[in-house]
Each structure stands twice: as C-alpha cells, then as structure tokens.
Amino acid sequence: MESTAQKTLGDDSHLRVVPPTVEELDTVTVRFCGDSGDGMQLTGTEFTKSTAILGNDLATFPDYPAEIRAPAGTLPGVSGFQIQFSSHDIYTPGDAPDVLVAMNPAALKTNLPDLLPGGILVVNTGAFNETNLQKAGYAKNPIDDEQLQAKYRLFKVDITKLTELSLEGSGLGSKEIARSKNMFALGMMCWMYGRPMDNIIDGLRQKFTKKPEIAEANVQVLKAGFNYGETTEAFSHKYEVKPARLAPGKYRNVTGNQAAALGFVTAAARSGVRLFLGSYPITPASDILHELSSYKNYGVMTFQAEDEIAGIASAIGASFGGSLALTTSSGPGVALKTEAMGLALMLELPLVICNVQRGGPSTGLPTKTEQADLLQAVYGRNGESPIPVLASSTPGDCFEAAYEAFRIAVKYMTPVLYLTDGYLANGSEPWLIPDPAKLPPITVKYRTDPEGFHAYQRDPKTLARPWVIPGTPGMEHRVGGLEKDSLTGNVSYDPQNHEKMIRTRAEKVARVADEIPPTQIFGEPSGDVLVLGWGGTYGALHQAVESLQKRGKKVSQVHLRWLNPLPKDLGEVIRRFQTVLVPELNLGQLSKILRSTYLVDCVTLNKIQGKPFKVAEIVAKVNELLERPRA
Amino acid sequence: MESTAQKTLGDDSHLRVVPPTVEELDTVTVRFCGDSGDGMQLTGTEFTKSTAILGNDLATFPDYPAEIRAPAGTLPGVSGFQIQFSSHDIYTPGDAPDVLVAMNPAALKTNLPDLLPGGILVVNTGAFNETNLQKAGYAKNPIDDEQLQAKYRLFKVDITKLTELSLEGSGLGSKEIARSKNMFALGMMCWMYGRPMDNIIDGLRQKFTKKPEIAEANVQVLKAGFNYGETTEAFSHKYEVKPARLAPGKYRNVTGNQAAALGFVTAAARSGVRLFLGSYPITPASDILHELSSYKNYGVMTFQAEDEIAGIASAIGASFGGSLALTTSSGPGVALKTEAMGLALMLELPLVICNVQRGGPSTGLPTKTEQADLLQAVYGRNGESPIPVLASSTPGDCFEAAYEAFRIAVKYMTPVLYLTDGYLANGSEPWLIPDPAKLPPITVKYRTDPEGFHAYQRDPKTLARPWVIPGTPGMEHRVGGLEKDSLTGNVSYDPQNHEKMIRTRAEKVARVADEIPPTQIFGEPSGDVLVLGWGGTYGALHQAVESLQKRGKKVSQVHLRWLNPLPKDLGEVIRRFQTVLVPELNLGQLSKILRSTYLVDCVTLNKIQGKPFKVAEIVAKVNELLERPRA
Amino acid sequence: MSADLIPVSQKQALTKKDFQSDQDVRWCPGCGDYAILAQVQKLMPELGIPRHDIVFISGIGCSSRFPYYMNTYGMHSIHGRAPAFATGLKASRPELSVWVVTGDGDGLSIGGNHMIHTLRRNVDLKILLFNNRIYGLTKGQYSPTSELGKKTKSTPYGSVDAPFSPAQLALGAGSTFVARSVDVEPPHLLSTLRAAATHKGSAFVEIYQNCNVFNDGAYSYMTEKAVKADAQLVLEPGKPLVFGKAKDKAIRMNAKLQPEVFTLGKDGDLSQAIVHDPTNETLAWMLAHLAPPHFPTPIGVFRSVERPAYDALMNDQEKDVLAKKGKGDLQKLLNAGETWVVK
Amino acid sequence: MSADLIPVSQKQALTKKDFQSDQDVRWCPGCGDYAILAQVQKLMPELGIPRHDIVFISGIGCSSRFPYYMNTYGMHSIHGRAPAFATGLKASRPELSVWVVTGDGDGLSIGGNHMIHTLRRNVDLKILLFNNRIYGLTKGQYSPTSELGKKTKSTPYGSVDAPFSPAQLALGAGSTFVARSVDVEPPHLLSTLRAAATHKGSAFVEIYQNCNVFNDGAYSYMTEKAVKADAQLVLEPGKPLVFGKAKDKAIRMNAKLQPEVFTLGKDGDLSQAIVHDPTNETLAWMLAHLAPPHFPTPIGVFRSVERPAYDALMNDQEKDVLAKKGKGDLQKLLNAGETWVVK
Ligand SMILES: Cc1ncc(C[n+]2csc(CCOP(=O)(O)OP(=O)(O)O)c2C)c(N)n1
Ligand SMILES: Cc1ncc(C[n+]2csc(CCOP(=O)(O)OP(=O)(O)O)c2C)c(N)n1
Ligand code: SF4
Ligand code: SF4
Ligand SMILES: [Mg+2]
Ligand SMILES: [Mg+2]
C-alpha cells in the first residue's frame, strides 16, 4: 500500500489538465467513517454546516461507537457520520451512502456493506497497514481486491501522508498532524460537492482560539484536501446539488436535543416562569442538560441531582414552588422515576418528563436508537396513573413538541411524558427558526385569592386544579400521595371518593384530546394502505409514502404527535383504509395500543437493530401489502 | 344510654326461662367492628379458627383503618373483620353482613350501611356516650332511633359494663379490663352460632403465657359473653350452620400472605436450593417478609434491604449465586424495581418478583385492595422486556401460584412477576394442606461441564440458558446489562444480533404458554356470557356465576392464572361466547390486554373503591347484559 | 414574600395556635411525635416568618404525617425522597423557609442517599429526623438505627445489622450543622430547633423519639429521671464537657487521642476537660462516638460551621451570569449559530 | 469450593496472566484504569483463591467495565447498585471472594445509599472506588467528588456542589476498613489492595484515578515527581506521620485538638508526631480531613478494625437456629397451626 501513496505523490501525471465534468444531482448521501479518534463527527458537522448554508435540505445521522473509546483501529472503535442533502425536501439521512469516505480498514469493514453498488469509495490508503488490517480482521488488503474495484468507484488517497506533507515544517508534533487528516477528507468532499469553506475556516479558528497554530494547521490541511481535488486528476467528476426549495425564512441547523432544549427555554420565556431542570446524566439525554446548563441568563435553573429519582423529585419540588419543571433521562433512568411520576399525578402539578429513548432493555445499546419505551410511558406506573404522552418526529420538531409538552402540563396541571429518541437527539436538519410570539401561549396563573379556595376544586373544562404556590398569603395547604378528597385535597379513605378521583384523573387526561387538531393525513383521506407511525421514524415513513404516491399507489401517512390520549378522529381515519401498517423500532408497541383502542388488526413492521428504518424497507413492506391477495 | 345497661343489669326479667329457638342456616356473614384499640382483628381471627374447626367453609376479610392508629373513637380509627361461613362451598367473605357487632358509635356509623335489612345488630351501649357520639358525628344517639329498631334486629348490650363486672375483683387495671371486652362479644357470637371455645381458650393461654392473669381475665370474659347468651333472654335465637362438604383431607386456615410464604418455602424445599428473599417492608406485603424471616431452619435467608432496589438487586446477586431468589413488595416499591427487572431478564436468571397490590396510584390507599398494577407488571419496563406474569385467585391459591412462579422462573431462566393483592394477602380461607411430593417438581441443575460451554447457549425447547454459578471450575464468565452475543453472552453491538436477542427473549416468554393447561371453564363451554377475571376477584365472580347458573342462565366463568403469556386456547374460548364480561378492580387493565390480543370487544365492569367486588354487583351486571337487546 | 417584608405587628400576632392545622392529629396516644410537634409549633412564631413562607416536606412514615398538622404549606411526598423535593423547592424559591421531617427509615434507609447529598451540598433546609429506631408506620420492622440483636417482626432471631449513628453519618457527609435532642426534653428540644432554624445551610437534627407501640422505652436508658443526669451530656459551646448528678464527671482526651471520662477533683481538674467547640471537626466526630456504656449520650449541637448554602450559590451564580451577560434574549438564542435565509 | 481446598500446586500455578480474560480492554489509551487492572491482576494469584471462587461485580461507568477483563466470574450490573448485588451474592455464598468495582459517580452519586449501608453492615466485600472526579462514561459531567467551581459539560459556569470526601463518608457510615491509593503508584496500590483483600469485612479502597480524556491531571498536584514527596503522606501503622522530600515534616495535634504540620528539628521533634494507628477512630477521621493546601494528602490505610461481617453473622444465625430447632420439616410447617380433618 505504501507504494500506492508513493506513486500518487511522486508522479505528476495525476495533475489536472482537463477540468472535471460537473454533474448535477438531485440527492446525495455521504458517509464519513473512521476511528473514533479520527474526528469523523467534527468532519460531518462541518460538512453539514456548509451544506445547510448552500440551501440544500438535509438530514444527518451520527453513529457513535459504544460508550467507551475502543482501542484505535478496532471494529468497535469505528465512528460514522452520514448526511443526505438534496435539492428538494428530504426526510432522512439516506438509506445507503452514495459516497463512503473510509479512514481506516476497520471503518471500511463495518461500513462497506452499506455503500450502494457503483458508489464512490474514498479510502485513506495510509491507514491500510498490517496492524490496522489485522485489527479489522482482514487477511489481505481489501482495496487491492478486484471485485471491490469492479463494484465501486474506488479512489485511493494516502490522506495520512498528504496531511503530513501539507504540514511539513509546521512545527506540529506527529500526534497533532495525524489528528488533522479528517480535514483533508473534508476538503476533498467540499471540492467534490462544491461546498464553500469560509464558514468552516471561521469555525476552526473560533474553535481553536487558544491554539491558533492548530487552527491554522487544520485550515491548511482542509485547503490541501480541496486543492487535491481541484488540481489532481484523481477525481474526474464534480457534482452539484442545487438548493432545495425550502419554505422561505431564516434557517439554522439543529439536532433534536438542541431543539428540545430551545423548546423548553421558549416555554419558560413565553410563560414568564422560571424553567427548572432536575436531571441525572445519561446517554443520549445528557446533551439537553448540557444545553440548558448554559442558559443561566434565560431564567433556567439546572440541578444535576445525585440520581434520577432526585432529579424528578427536585423538579416536583420546584413545580410546587411555581417553576416550569422538567426532568430528562432515558429508559433505565425513566424506570427509576416511575414512582415519583405517580406522586406528580396525585399532586396534579405540571411537570415534563422527557425520555430520549435508546436501545434496551436494561443497559441495552446505550448509544443506539429505539422506540421501545412507549408502553412504559403509557402504562409503566403502579395504580391507575394516566399521564399524557407525546412524541416528536424530526430533530427540528423536538422544539415544538417540547413546547407543547409544557403547554399541556400547565393548562391541565399534569405531568406530561415527552418521548424522543437517540436518532432525533443526535441527528440534525435545517430548521426554520420560529417566531416565539406566534406559538400558542402558555398561560401561568397562580391562584392568589383565598376566597372560597379549595386545593382540588377544578376548572370545569380542563379539570385542572388551581396552582397555588408557597408564599401566597392565606392559602396554606398540604398536598400528598395518599388519596385525597375531591374538593379539599385532604386525605380521604372514602371508597366513593377514591373511585371519583380515579375517574376524574383519567378524564382529565382524556380531555387533552380536545387540544389535538384534526388528524393530518399526508395523501388521500382513504385508500389501500395507511402508514401510521410515531416518533423519529417520521422521515423514513414520509419519504417512503411520498415515493409510493409518486408511483400512483393509494398510500397515505399519518404520524402521531399524541400517543395518550389518541386523537379523537383517529379511529375514523383508520377505518377509511384497507390496511393499516404500523412500522416501529420495537416489537409493536403502538400497534398494541391501537389494537386495544380501535380493535383494528393493524399490520406491524418491526425493526430492533438500534438503527432507524430505511426508506426502502418501508416501501418494500407497503408493496408487499398492496400485492397480497385480498381475503 | 347508661340507663339501658342499668336496666338490663338490674332487672332479672331477662334471665332465660324458655330455651332459645335453634334455626338452621346455610350461610352466615358476621362482621365485628370497633375501634382499632378494641381488638377486632383478634376477635375475628379467633372466631374464624373455631368456625374452621367446625368444618364450615369460610372466607374472611379484615379491613384495617389507614396506616396510623387514629385517636380512639374516631371514624378513621374503625377496624373491622368480616367472616362468611357456610355449610356449602363459599368463595367470598360475603357481600353484606347478616350480623353486625358494633363496639362503638364510630364503628356503627361506618358499618351500618352494609348491614342487610332485617339483620342482627349488636351494639355495645356502654360506648355510646357523649364523647364517642360526637367523635362519630352523631347528633343524637342512633340506637334510640326507632327507624333503626324497625329496620334491624337490634340488641343493646352494655358490653363495657358487663366486662367490668365480670372482672370485678380480678385486680386488673381499668385499661386491661377495657381491653378484654372484645372477648365478651366473641363469647356471645360463639354462643349464637354454637362455636366451640376450647381452642380459643387454649389460644389465649398460649398467647399470654407470660401474663397468665391477662389470659385468665380474657377467658373469664369470653365465658361471660357466652353465658350471657345462654342464660339471659337477650337473644331469642341460636343458629346452626352445618359443616360444609369440603373435599376430604386435612385443613388449616391460611391468609394469602401465609400461603404465599409457604409456597415459596416449598419451592425451595422441593428444588433443594436455598430461598433468598431480598425485600423492603411495605404494606400489605410485609407479612411475607415476616413469615419467611422466621423460617431460618428451612433453608430460607431473608435480607431486609435499605430500599426496594437493593431488595431486588440482592436477590439477583443471590440468583447469580444459585439461590431461588425472591423479592416482595407492593406497587410503589415495584415501580422502583423496574430497572433491575430489566437486568434480570438480560442476565436470564431465575427470580420471582411478588407484588401484593394495594390501592394506588402513588401512596394511594395503602391498606386497601386493588388490581391496578397489571399493566405495570406486563408493560412497565424500558425497552422490550417481556416477563411472565401470573396471579393467584384465593388466599389458599397463593401457595400454588407462589410455587408455580418459581417452577417457571427456574425452568425458563427468567424473572417472573407474581401478582397478589391486599384482599388475598389478609383474607383467609380453609386450606387443604397439600402434599408437596405431589407438586410438579422444580428441577435445578447448575451446569458444571465446561466442555463446549457458552453462557447463552439455549435449551431448544424452553430457550433457557444454562445456570452456571460462581464456584464452578473452568466456567468463569461475565454477564451484564449490555446487549450480548446470542451464543457467548459477550457484549455485542451487532444490529442483527440485537434483533435476534430481542426476539428470542420474547419467544422464550411466549413459550411459557406451553406450561398452561387447557383453559378450565366453569360451566358450559359456550353460552351467552363469559365472566373472565383474574386475581383476587375469583371468589365473587365464582359465586356470582354459580348463582346465575342455578337460575338457568348461560353464563360461564374463566379465571386466569397466567396473564403473560395468555393461554393458547383463550382466544378460541372467548369466541364461543356472545359476550365477554371482564370485571376488574381497576379501570379495565386486563380488558386492554384482551382487546389488543384478541380484538374482542369485551365488556368491562370496574370498581375502584379499595374494596372487593360484591357477588351482587357481578350478578346485576351479568343480568343487565343478558337482558340488553341484541344488536 | 421574604420574612423581612412582614410588618412587625403581624410578626407578633402569630402564636403557636396559628401553626396548628385543622386536621386531626392521628398518632398513637403517647407517641413521642406529639411532643416534637408541640415544640415545633412553639418555635414557629419566634422566627418571625409568616406562615405562608414556610413549607414542611416529609416522606412516608408516622413521623412523615407531620406536615398535615402544620398550618403552613406542606407536602407529604414519597418514601425517602423528601430532601430531594425540598432541594428543588428551596433552590428555585430561596426566600422560603423549608423544613424536612423524616424518620430513621425514611431518612436513613431508603432515603439515605438524598440525605447525604443534601448535607454535602449544604442546601439551606432544616432537617428533623425522628429517630425511634423502628419502622413505625409499617408496624414494627427494625430500622438502620435499631441496635444489633434487636428482635422485630422481620428479625425474629435478632438483627445482624450494625446500626448507623445518624450524627456520624451526617458528619461524614460534610453536614455544616449536626445536633441531637430528645422528645421528652422540651426546653432542650426547643433550643436545639431554634439553633437549627437560625443556621444558614443544612441543619441536621436527630431527635430521639419514643414509639410507645413498637419500640417503647428505646431511650429510657437516658431519659428516665433516675439516670438522666449521668446518662446525658448536654453540649454547650464554650463550656467544658461536664455531666453527672453532681456535675462531677468530665471528659478529656488522653495521650492516645482517645476520649475518657474522669472524676473532677479526683482523677483530674476542670482544666483538663474538653471545652465544647462546635466548629472543631475532630471534636464533633469524637462526640458523635460517645455512647453508653462507657460514656454518656451527648445532646445538643455537635457541629455548627459556616459554609455557603447550595441554593444561595446557585442563585448567586445566576445573578452573576445575568450581570455579565445580561438577560438572555430568546430571539437571539433561537437565531444563534450559523443561520441562512431562504427566500 | 473454598480456597482452602485447593492443592498448593494449583495455587502456585496461577499467574497474573491467568486473570486476564479474552476480552479486549477498551478504555481510552492512557486511562488510569489500566494501571489499576494490572495491579489487581497481579494481586490475585497471591491470594491463593482459585479463579472460579472469585467474583467481580460492578455498576455502570468506565471503571465498571472492569469485570469483563478479569478471568473470574463477573457481573456488570446497573448503575450504582453493585454493592447490593454483591451483598446478595456474598450473604448467600459466603465462601466466595466478592469484589465490587465502582466509580465516583456509580458508587457515590446514584449508588451512595447502597455504599453506606454495605459499609454499615460490614458485608465482607472488597470495594474499589475508582475516583477520577468526573463522569467518564457519559463524557464529562461533574461528579460528587469534583471540586467546587469545576467547569464541566453540565456546569459551564462552574459547579456549586461541595464534594464528598469518600474516606470521610465511609468513616461516617462506620466502615471497618478505609484506605486510599493512587493509580500511578503501583507498589503502594498493590500493598493497599493486599491489605483490603485480607481484611474480614467491608474494605473500602478509594483509588485516585486519572481520566486523561475528561479530567486530565486531576491529581497531578500530588502525583507529579517534583511535588510528590511533599504532597503525599504515606500512612504506615505504628509509624509517625512524617513526610516531605527530606522527611523533615511531621504532623501533630495541637492543644485545640487540631492537626498541624511542623518541621522536625525546627518546630518540634519526632516524639510530638502522631503515630499512625488504624484502629483509632478519631485519628482516622482527622487523617481523612487532611488535604491541600495546608496538608499533604494521606494515602494508605486510614482505618482497619475488626467487627463481625454481616454475611458471617447471617450464616451463623442460620446455623444457630438449625442447631437449636433442627432442620425444618416442610410437612410439619405446612401442617402447623390449628388443623382439622374433613372426611
Ligand atoms: C417506596 C415505598 N417503600 C416502602 C414503603 C412502606 N413504608 C412506609 S413508611 C416506612 C418506614 C417508616 O419508618 P420511619 O421512617 O422510621 O418512620 P416512623 O413510622 O418510624 O416514624 C416504610 C417501609 C412505602 N410507603 N413506599
Ligand atoms: C440508571 C442510569 N442512570 C444513568 C446512567 C448513565 N451513566 C452511566 S455511567 C455514569 C456515570 C459514570 O461515572 P463514574 O461512576 O464516575 O464512572 P467513570 O466512567 O468515571 O469511571 C452515568 C451517569 C445509566 N447507565 N443508568
Ligand atoms: S406506631 Fe409508634 S411512631 Fe407511629 S404513631 Fe404509633 S407510637 Fe408513634
Ligand atoms: S473516559 Fe476517562 S475514565 Fe473513561 S476510559 Fe477514557 S480516560 Fe478512562
Ligand atoms: Mg422510625
Ligand atoms: Mg468517575
């Protein structure tokens, strides 16, 4: 392999004479992959920024290795970042990459199976040495394999060496030099897809303000990568992806966790009440804690508790005190909070519990995505303990869902469980920056009038009880987890009162359905197949349905924001379709709820691999349903 | 009121001249009620013992006040004990008492509404003084009320005074004397229903071995009560209830908690393996901990942990070490265990989690019964985390269910969730003492052969993995909560392997259905209404169905032992009935599961008052169903 | 809403009665909890804080029914978690006076973790731990303060768990205020509660409480009239550690750094006696170890030192950031990072 | 299955290598965990316990991956609960040698309660707490041992939580063995681990561990060559507390019962120096408080005292009852109480 690099570098014949062909493409999916130490996440993020600014629609999917930094060069240590960008609306990071940049053998080994036949494969030959090949379990060097060369458009670039060369005499140590080779790969891709680099360069200088020499080295290597494309004839093609026709407005790129954090802050700002987050770190939810911790001047208080129970308990305490209270976690942590959720619903205080779902059960696959906490959210507490449950569908949508969660929590004086997932949390998309003034208001009115006050006297419409906070003269009262009198809130062991309270709490949550707008159907209101989903699968389902519709199939899509209660008209919508397909990243949890609610024999499509759906998987399933003989 | 007593005592005209009429009765329901300090539970228990020995079938229902000893004489301080006994099989402690013994005004106030019109009402007039009447919220003395006298057969007895008189000169303090008045009431009832007192007397002497003077005082008052019936003409009738024709064999009386404890011990004895209980006290589960703590010489180890999490965790540790591991709790405590349950199912180690359900949500009604933790049991964990769930149906059946829970846990190497409830836990019934040798065996075989050993290699039939315990040479291995390779059990992040493991764990639990015998139908195999229940409602449902069948109605009963998985033939059984009625002490949890499993539109009957069903409530509902016009 | 804003007239108007709620007190007759309730209700008016600025938060247990009986704001939460609820409330509403009432089971068994973390953080909460060395509410199982060998419902053959010393544990967690008092010593209890109330930061008060139903006489070894003077060592800052009916016994440190009792005038003189100093770390620890049979039981304030309270630090930090960065502009936040416009 | 049954030949046959599992070690290059793993693997053969009688149980965290790398039995359990799993195992299988590996987050944050209760009970477990003063696995949030003011992902403006001293907390919980060592001091670490292994009862060992990714250099103030001798106080039973490059500094107790550093020969002589005695309660506490800037950091065994282990007591009680009552007869148990026969 060393020889390849040598040849490439020593021979001038590769320098460009003819300008590259520029091909216009609709949609491209690029995946960067390499060792966790190779900086693939940064590479991907920077490429994304550039792509966003060009006005493409895009979606990203970072795929980290499992929690511990595995030894360099090994298979478990591979880190990847995929981006799909397009001149029209897209909804997923792409099923399979058109372009794969593999920084080492391990990355090639784990990622090659995904590359589309005929796809572009860029490998860093410099990393394909004996040791690395062995670590990746390759008996011989795969890039010398003729089959590989036949199947893909292979480009061998000794990125390692080229990086070293471009930094010769920079005075940097070999470690620092090795660390910048991701910039070379980034530069090449920027060239290939005509991405501007100014903002990346600005970004690098900002990131390394304290180490300007590192910043400049990165910039130099980035440019070297770009120039390599520009001046050598290694690549014969450049591609152009025109800007997408996105709705007009100002955009930025957000991950789901960022969007959720912004949604929570916005809820606080709009309501004029302090946001209190009580949380304990856990993958993939921690970033919400990190984001909110930095918003101290936005009326946000964050408390990193000793555990998840203290996280939710402190939030309930803060809610009792009048804050918008939030607790964030993931499955195993949410399990620990279920007892306290029961108290919150007895106290009838507003509270948002945000579960960023990950692969389970138990510790499971902590860095992977899954939708398997839905039943836990809806049913996972002792006693009759109804809680409204909602979910977000795209990274940007996490903003709205987070905001909506608080709107309902406050309006109905109830804990609300908000589900997102690892895929949304870390994935990103261009986000039309909303005008907070246009969001539905969140109106907090603490009751201060002691006249005729009863702690559990309800609003006739929402059944919400009054929010009375300590510090209010003349309204001292006590709340607790024992069953309480339906008016005064004092402890009551009366059998009839218990039944009344159980039914009232259930009814209150049922009335949240009044807030759900009529179900939006993407496509015709009736037809052969309804693809019914929830949560982070939105993009894949939408893209699949769109493509099926384009092919004239009678397929429509409904994607649920609210899982509990369900929309009032959903039963009716469902009945208008021959078949209801419910694709989920679990063993069929929503479909269990739909079956029991509507007695509908929905068809399930389940994938539990810690990965999102591919569009093709949905399309294939729908086609199968369309083709099956009717009973 | 004092005058009543005076008169009764001072006037000899009440002394018996004519012997009382002896009436033969089929079934009688007696309720003792009084202040928590009045010893009603002891009274009830002793009466029960005597009744059991007489060979009646019986069922009891102790109804304690809420957790704290309320001040004497107040409504929340009332304690009750109801027993139904009969000359034929009975299944509940009775809907409404035929006889009410009320020791004070508060007891009368809270219990009178339940007494059947025409029923016998015995009141201790001595307690109906100003203070007590006021505490009970009576403006005037209710026993002087003519309406009351018209509606019930009222017997006024100054039990307080009579007790004092019978202990005059005993040298006992007034406190001790007051404490024995329950014995007077007991004596009267023994006389009225011809119960023998020898065993009660023995029991008292044993109970107070260290205070013989108290024992003798109690005996004396007991006899005085009996003699009061025998020699005065206060009561004109005596009643006889012939022995029931129970299956032949040796019987004892057990509460559900006792029976469960015995079931667990028997599982240990039969398997030859130590039982390890890790638990934290909580009402109404604590008694299982208490019972098992005293069985130290039966191969039982009990660990009162610092909390519920340590309770289950220690049990899992013990299971890893080869013990039959158990953890016991109630709803709020079970909530805390859900994270660790997920680990147990990942480790695939045998474990029984016993939930003695109580009124929820949150702290709820801790001393009352409810069936509202079913969905938590089946669905209440993060991730796809299937666990077999079973429930017991009568106090005595807790023995079998507890045993069965361990049999399955060991055979399938899985945690098993066993549901019982406060009603079963504290209620009692005559129990045909089983021959442990006749129980299906629990076969524990730790694998010790290192040849070809893989920690997650499965039995092809049960899908159980081998149980290999530390201390076994050559088989050192590591287990954990991260997803594991389907063969070796080493950590695996492989997507396909994850899906395989998720499906395998689900399949393993599904296969427990192989252990469920064909569904037993009480009544015809098809008909108009199937009454389908689970858990502690068995007695009420059975008695209701029996009485409906007697009246020629086409009503049958199925009562589920297993809630997850459901019996294989249940769908078919259900379809043979016009209507399926699912009565539950919750808002319809089993019916949710049935609807989603069988798409059957079952009718629900829900009661959430912290109390068991009355037979009449079931009968009424079934009749309503039978009478409604067919669609 | 803070105490300082209340006109003096109103302050004076409050009496013990004002702090009694309309709920019937439902402990067993004779329970030590009554005496504690009485002292707390007695203390309240002294503090000059209006009722509506006071919050009592408890877990689950007999002792945890306490908030229902206080005519203030209150929360009867879930088992063991009261300090966590209280932390959230106090951090977000630092102007409130927040009290935690807990038991030896609630606060040290299931709730031990929240307790030690709260003390470590020094959240400005007044924590009253009713130590009856038993689980009262669940009818008599041993607790983490029950003595070794104790026979209870769950230990019919005697417990094999060595108990915690609550004071030692609190010191180990870094508590800035650690005290002990007894239900049947009303004036001592009142003054201890007063000291706790005026401490800025977490104040941990262990109160020996008799559960006459499930653990009667647990403290009679040091509360009975006859033995009291010899069995109690009343701690007073600046005063030597002297006790005994004749005030003739004292405690000194020997050469091996171990405490020992000596008789004044006989084995030594007053100058050798240790002088109580609640700011001395080592002394507090040593005192927390004094126990029968060789030593009397110390009551009073073991430790009281100043350290910024968590809630204060948190709110100060917020103010700092606000001062430095100005009030955050939501529009700006939403528009942060790289943005672009689509037309 | 107990250690004593193993023929000497087999004992000798074991080497460090035998304790290395077939799993790739996956900590970050440079992580202090490697050094600890090496010393534990080195110690194991010395103990003469066969591999199959040893169990390592951990929670969740970088440190908690430890069991995977030990060729013994092992369990990687859930976050914070390792001591509870281990308690169940040890109580029911007292013949096993059970080790707990945990982190400052796992063992002191979410798992603090199990930790203190385990120490109180004195369950015979060897507990190794890898203290890197950070949450490593979740990528860098502050932990309950992070210093005040620390800037981390979750405290961008600096933390306002005062940290625990693990040693103090362990003492407060009544731990019978409390020690501290450092990842980069292999011989000291090995001898500390050895002392823990031979202690009967809970042995709590805090190990300062460098997380070079998220909290690099946390201990350089006392591990760097240049400062080490002045910054470390190596505790040795029976030896005076002397330290410093020139061994010219020592620690004594002053009249106010406070420790102070003095220079030997200048401010005092060796006879004034405190002599280390791991059985002295007060001394252990005082040592646990010594910290920079005024004091060196003590490493070694702070406390080591004998007290019956929980698991032993539990099993002894079982034997007692068996001896007194005989092996329970199931038939009799089922037939207990009042019975009657129906024919
Ligand atoms: C999660 C949970 N576990 C267990 C219980 C049962 N429980 C209630 S109070 C209590 C112990 C009470 O003891 P303590 O705190 O000492 O209070 P006391 O009653 O003695 O005042 C227990 C175990 C519960 N309510 N919730
Ligand atoms: C119930 C639960 N909560 C949170 C987490 C996330 N989590 C895993 S390890 C960890 C902290 C690790 O810190 P520490 O114990 O100090 O170990 P280190 O990684 O530093 O060795 C956290 C918060 C989890 N896995 N489970
Ligand atoms: S059980 Fe004990 S602690 Fe509880 S109220 Fe009664 S006497 Fe008090
Ligand atoms: S993150 Fe820190 S503690 Fe974890 S493996 Fe890496 S260096 Fe070690
Ligand atoms: Mg207590
Ligand atoms: Mg750490």
GROMACS .gro file of N, CA and C in nm, chain B residues 298-324:
model
   81
  929TYR      N    1  -3.535  -2.357   5.753
  929TYR     CA    2  -3.592  -2.422   5.635
  929TYR      C    3  -3.516  -2.386   5.509
  930GLY      N    4  -3.391  -2.346   5.525
  930GLY     CA    5  -3.314  -2.308   5.406
  930GLY      C    6  -3.361  -2.176   5.348
  931VAL      N    7  -3.405  -2.088   5.436
  931VAL     CA    8  -3.453  -1.959   5.390
  931VAL      C    9  -3.362  -1.850   5.445
  932MET      N   10  -3.316  -1.762   5.360
  932MET     CA   11  -3.239  -1.648   5.407
  932MET      C   12  -3.316  -1.522   5.371
  933THR      N   13  -3.335  -1.434   5.468
  933THR     CA   14  -3.406  -1.309   5.437
  933THR      C   15  -3.315  -1.191   5.465
  934PHE      N   16  -3.323  -1.096   5.375
  934PHE     CA   17  -3.240  -0.977   5.385
  934PHE      C   18  -3.331  -0.856   5.376
  935GLN      N   19  -3.346  -0.784   5.487
  935GLN     CA   20  -3.423  -0.660   5.482
  935GLN      C   21  -3.328  -0.552   5.430
  936ALA      N   22  -3.348  -0.513   5.308
  936ALA     CA   23  -3.255  -0.423   5.241
  936ALA      C   24  -3.284  -0.278   5.277
  937GLU      N   25  -3.196  -0.187   5.233
  937GLU     CA   26  -3.214  -0.046   5.262
  937GLU      C   27  -3.325   0.016   5.178
  938ASP      N   28  -3.360  -0.044   5.068
  938ASP     CA   29  -3.471   0.003   4.987
  938ASP      C   30  -3.512  -0.109   4.891
  939GLU      N   31  -3.612  -0.082   4.808
  939GLU     CA   32  -3.663  -0.184   4.718
  939GLU      C   33  -3.561  -0.222   4.611
  940ILE      N   34  -3.481  -0.124   4.572
  940ILE     CA   35  -3.384  -0.152   4.466
  940ILE      C   36  -3.280  -0.250   4.518
  941ALA      N   37  -3.232  -0.225   4.638
  941ALA     CA   38  -3.136  -0.318   4.698
  941ALA      C   39  -3.203  -0.452   4.724
  942GLY      N   40  -3.333  -0.449   4.751
  942GLY     CA   41  -3.405  -0.575   4.770
  942GLY      C   42  -3.395  -0.663   4.647
  943ILE      N   43  -3.431  -0.608   4.534
  943ILE     CA   44  -3.427  -0.691   4.412
  943ILE      C   45  -3.284  -0.716   4.369
  944ALA      N   46  -3.197  -0.617   4.385
  944ALA     CA   47  -3.059  -0.636   4.341
  944ALA      C   48  -2.992  -0.748   4.422
  945SER      N   49  -3.015  -0.749   4.552
  945SER     CA   50  -2.955  -0.855   4.633
  945SER      C   51  -3.010  -0.990   4.589
  946ALA      N   52  -3.138  -0.992   4.554
  946ALA     CA   53  -3.197  -1.119   4.509
  946ALA      C   54  -3.131  -1.164   4.379
  947ILE      N   55  -3.108  -1.071   4.288
  947ILE     CA   56  -3.043  -1.108   4.162
  947ILE      C   57  -2.901  -1.159   4.190
  948GLY      N   58  -2.833  -1.093   4.283
  948GLY     CA   59  -2.700  -1.139   4.320
  948GLY      C   60  -2.705  -1.282   4.374
  949ALA      N   61  -2.805  -1.309   4.456
  949ALA     CA   62  -2.820  -1.443   4.513
  949ALA      C   63  -2.856  -1.543   4.405
  950SER      N   64  -2.936  -1.500   4.309
  950SER     CA   65  -2.972  -1.589   4.199
  950SER      C   66  -2.849  -1.623   4.115
  951PHE      N   67  -2.766  -1.523   4.094
  951PHE     CA   68  -2.639  -1.546   4.023
  951PHE      C   69  -2.559  -1.652   4.098
  952GLY      N   70  -2.572  -1.648   4.231
  952GLY     CA   71  -2.501  -1.745   4.314
  952GLY      C   72  -2.570  -1.879   4.328
  953GLY      N   73  -2.689  -1.892   4.269
  953GLY     CA   74  -2.754  -2.022   4.269
  953GLY      C   75  -2.874  -2.038   4.360
  954SER      N   76  -2.915  -1.930   4.428
  954SER     CA   77  -3.032  -1.939   4.515
  954SER      C   78  -3.162  -1.925   4.436
  955LEU      N   79  -3.271  -1.974   4.493
  955LEU     CA   80  -3.403  -1.936   4.444
  955LEU      C   81  -3.426  -1.796   4.500
   0.00000   0.00000   0.00000
